CSV table of C-alpha atoms in Angstrom, one decimal:
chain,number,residue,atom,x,y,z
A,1,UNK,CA,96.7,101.7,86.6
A,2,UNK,CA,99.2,104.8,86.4
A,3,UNK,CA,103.0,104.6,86.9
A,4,UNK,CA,104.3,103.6,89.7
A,5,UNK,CA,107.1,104.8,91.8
A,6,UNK,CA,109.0,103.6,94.9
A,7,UNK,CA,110.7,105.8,97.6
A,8,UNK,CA,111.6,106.0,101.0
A,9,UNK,CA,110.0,107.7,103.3
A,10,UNK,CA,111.8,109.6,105.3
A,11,UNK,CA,109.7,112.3,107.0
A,12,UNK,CA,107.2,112.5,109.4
A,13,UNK,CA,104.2,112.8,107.0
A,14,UNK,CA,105.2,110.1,104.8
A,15,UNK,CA,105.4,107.9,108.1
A,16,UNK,CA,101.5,109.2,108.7
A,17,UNK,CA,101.1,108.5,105.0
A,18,UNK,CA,102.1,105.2,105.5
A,19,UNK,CA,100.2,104.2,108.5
A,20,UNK,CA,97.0,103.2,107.3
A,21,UNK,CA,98.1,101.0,104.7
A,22,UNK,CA,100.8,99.0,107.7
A,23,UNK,CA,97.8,99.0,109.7
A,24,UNK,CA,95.8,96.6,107.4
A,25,UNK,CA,99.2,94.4,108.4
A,26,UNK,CA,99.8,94.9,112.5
A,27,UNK,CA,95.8,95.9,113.1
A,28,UNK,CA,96.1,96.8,116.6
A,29,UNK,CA,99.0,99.3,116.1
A,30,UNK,CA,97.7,102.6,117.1
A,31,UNK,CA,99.9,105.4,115.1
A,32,UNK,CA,101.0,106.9,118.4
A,33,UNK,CA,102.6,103.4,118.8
A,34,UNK,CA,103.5,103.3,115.6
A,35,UNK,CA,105.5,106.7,115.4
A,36,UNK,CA,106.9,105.9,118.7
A,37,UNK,CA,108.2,102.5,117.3
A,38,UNK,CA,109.5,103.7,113.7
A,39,UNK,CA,111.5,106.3,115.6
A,40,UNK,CA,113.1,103.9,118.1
A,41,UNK,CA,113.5,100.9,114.7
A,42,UNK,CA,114.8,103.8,112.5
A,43,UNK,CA,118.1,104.2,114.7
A,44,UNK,CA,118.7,100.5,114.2
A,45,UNK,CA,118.5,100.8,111.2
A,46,UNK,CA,115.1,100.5,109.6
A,47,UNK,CA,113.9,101.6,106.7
A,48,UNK,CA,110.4,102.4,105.4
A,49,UNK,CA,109.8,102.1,101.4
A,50,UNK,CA,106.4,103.5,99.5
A,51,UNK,CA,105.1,102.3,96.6
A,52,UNK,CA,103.3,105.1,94.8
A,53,UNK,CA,101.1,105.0,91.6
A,54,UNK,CA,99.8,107.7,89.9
A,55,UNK,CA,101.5,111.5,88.0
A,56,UNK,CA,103.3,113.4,90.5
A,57,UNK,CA,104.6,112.2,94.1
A,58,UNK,CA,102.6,112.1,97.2
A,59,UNK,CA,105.4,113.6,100.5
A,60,UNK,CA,104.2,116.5,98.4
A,61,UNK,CA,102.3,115.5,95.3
A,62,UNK,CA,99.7,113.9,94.3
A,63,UNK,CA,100.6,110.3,93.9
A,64,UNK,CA,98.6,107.4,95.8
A,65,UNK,CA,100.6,105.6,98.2
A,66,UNK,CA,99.3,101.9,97.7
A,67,UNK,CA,102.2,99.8,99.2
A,68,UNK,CA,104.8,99.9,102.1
A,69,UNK,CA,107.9,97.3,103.1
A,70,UNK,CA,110.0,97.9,106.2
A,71,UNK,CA,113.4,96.3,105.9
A,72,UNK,CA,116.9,96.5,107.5
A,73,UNK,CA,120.2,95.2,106.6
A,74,UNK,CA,121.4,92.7,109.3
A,75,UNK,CA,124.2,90.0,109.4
A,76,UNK,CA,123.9,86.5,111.5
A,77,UNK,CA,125.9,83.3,111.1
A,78,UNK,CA,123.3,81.8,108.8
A,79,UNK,CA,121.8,84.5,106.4
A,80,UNK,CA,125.3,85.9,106.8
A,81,UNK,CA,124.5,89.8,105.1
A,82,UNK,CA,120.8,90.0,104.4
A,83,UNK,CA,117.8,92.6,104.2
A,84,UNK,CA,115.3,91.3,106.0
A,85,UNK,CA,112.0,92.5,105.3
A,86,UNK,CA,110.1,93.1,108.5
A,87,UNK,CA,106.8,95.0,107.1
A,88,UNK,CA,105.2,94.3,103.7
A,89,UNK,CA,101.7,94.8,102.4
A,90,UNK,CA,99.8,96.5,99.4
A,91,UNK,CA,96.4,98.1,100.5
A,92,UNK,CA,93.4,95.1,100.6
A,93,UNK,CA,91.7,97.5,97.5
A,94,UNK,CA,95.0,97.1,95.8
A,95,UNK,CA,96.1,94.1,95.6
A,96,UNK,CA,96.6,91.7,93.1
A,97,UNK,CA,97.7,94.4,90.4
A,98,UNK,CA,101.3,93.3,90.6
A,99,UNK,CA,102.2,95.7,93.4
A,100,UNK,CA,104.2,93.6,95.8
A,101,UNK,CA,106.3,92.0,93.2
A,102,UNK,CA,107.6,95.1,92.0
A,103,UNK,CA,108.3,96.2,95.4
A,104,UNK,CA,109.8,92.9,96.4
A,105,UNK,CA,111.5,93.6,93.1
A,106,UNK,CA,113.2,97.1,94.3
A,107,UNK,CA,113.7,95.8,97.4
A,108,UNK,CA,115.5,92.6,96.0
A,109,UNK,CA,118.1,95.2,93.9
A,110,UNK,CA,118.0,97.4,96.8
A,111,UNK,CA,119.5,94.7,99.0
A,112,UNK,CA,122.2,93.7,96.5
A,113,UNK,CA,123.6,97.1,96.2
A,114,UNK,CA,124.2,96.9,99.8
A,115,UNK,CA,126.1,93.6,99.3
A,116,UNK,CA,123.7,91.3,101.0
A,117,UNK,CA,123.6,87.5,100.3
A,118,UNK,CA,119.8,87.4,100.2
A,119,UNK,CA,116.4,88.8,101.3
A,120,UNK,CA,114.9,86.8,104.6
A,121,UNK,CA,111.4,87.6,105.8
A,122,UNK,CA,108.8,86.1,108.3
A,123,UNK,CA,105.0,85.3,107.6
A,124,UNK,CA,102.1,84.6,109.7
A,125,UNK,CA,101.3,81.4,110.0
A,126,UNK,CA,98.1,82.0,109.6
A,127,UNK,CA,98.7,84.1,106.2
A,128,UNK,CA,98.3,81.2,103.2
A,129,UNK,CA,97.4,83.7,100.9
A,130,UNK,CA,100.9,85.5,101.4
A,131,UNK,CA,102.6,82.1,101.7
A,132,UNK,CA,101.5,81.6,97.9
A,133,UNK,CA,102.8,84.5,97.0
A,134,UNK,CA,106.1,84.6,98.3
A,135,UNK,CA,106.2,80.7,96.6
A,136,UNK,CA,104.5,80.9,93.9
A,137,UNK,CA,105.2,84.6,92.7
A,138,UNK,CA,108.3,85.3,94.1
A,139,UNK,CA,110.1,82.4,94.1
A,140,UNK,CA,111.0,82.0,97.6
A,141,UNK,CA,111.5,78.7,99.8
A,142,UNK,CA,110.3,78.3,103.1
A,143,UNK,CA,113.2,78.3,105.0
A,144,UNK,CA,112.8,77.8,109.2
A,145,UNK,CA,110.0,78.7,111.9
A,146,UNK,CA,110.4,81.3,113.9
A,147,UNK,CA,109.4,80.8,118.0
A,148,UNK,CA,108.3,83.8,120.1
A,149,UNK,CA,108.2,84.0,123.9
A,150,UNK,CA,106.2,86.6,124.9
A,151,UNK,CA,107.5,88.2,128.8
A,152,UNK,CA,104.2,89.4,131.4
A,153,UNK,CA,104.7,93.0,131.6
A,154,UNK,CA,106.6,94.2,135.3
């Protein structure tokens, strides 16, 4: 494993960089969508982090993008200020090499820079394996259930 590095990514390619390794997370986003979406989310507020390993810097070097988060600072009345992390996930050949942690790590001093209270996140609940590791690893609790109503197009 070489060094790793984490930056945002801020331009077009490194949002086509990025979409292969989000796809393996939302599988039936098409990157037309997904460029469409990221435009619209990135005036709200959105932001889209890359974890890199490897000697120089991909956006222009020759680094390997192997993880991405999505995350935006938001304030309610009960996380009060948090980043909530919308988009996380380390490529399937990468994982398990302590990727996510360390991003979760940034992400983590990221947020408190920004004077938020805590870092909030949804999972699948389908997704045991990231369950664990958002338990287990990261030392987060399960918190609430989300509930989704989805409208019929027209």
């Amino acid at each position: 494993m070489g060094d790793t590095e984490i930056r945002e990514l801020t331009s077009e390619a490194g949002w086509r960089e990025a979409f292969p390794v989000l796809r393996e997370l939302r599988e039936g986003l098409t990157e037309g969508a997904y460029l469409d979406y990221l435009r619209e989310m990135r005036e709200e507020g959105y932001r889209l982090f890359g974890l890199f390993e490897g000697d120089g810097g991909s956006e222009g070097g020759g680094d390997e993008l192997v993880a991405v988060a999505g995350v935006a600072v938001r304030t309610n009345f009960y996380n009060g200020r948090h980043l909530f992390v919308y988009d996380l996930v380390t490529r399937s050949d990468r994982r398990s090499a302590g990727h996510g942690g360390r991003l979760m790590d940034f992400l983590a001093d990221w947020a408190r820079e920004r004077d938020c209270e805590s870092l909030t996140l949804e999972s699948g609940l389908w997704r045991e394996d990231a369950h664990r590791f958002y338990e287990d690893r990261l030392d987060m609790e399960r918190y609430c259930y989300t509930f989704k109503r989805t409208f019929d197009a027209g």
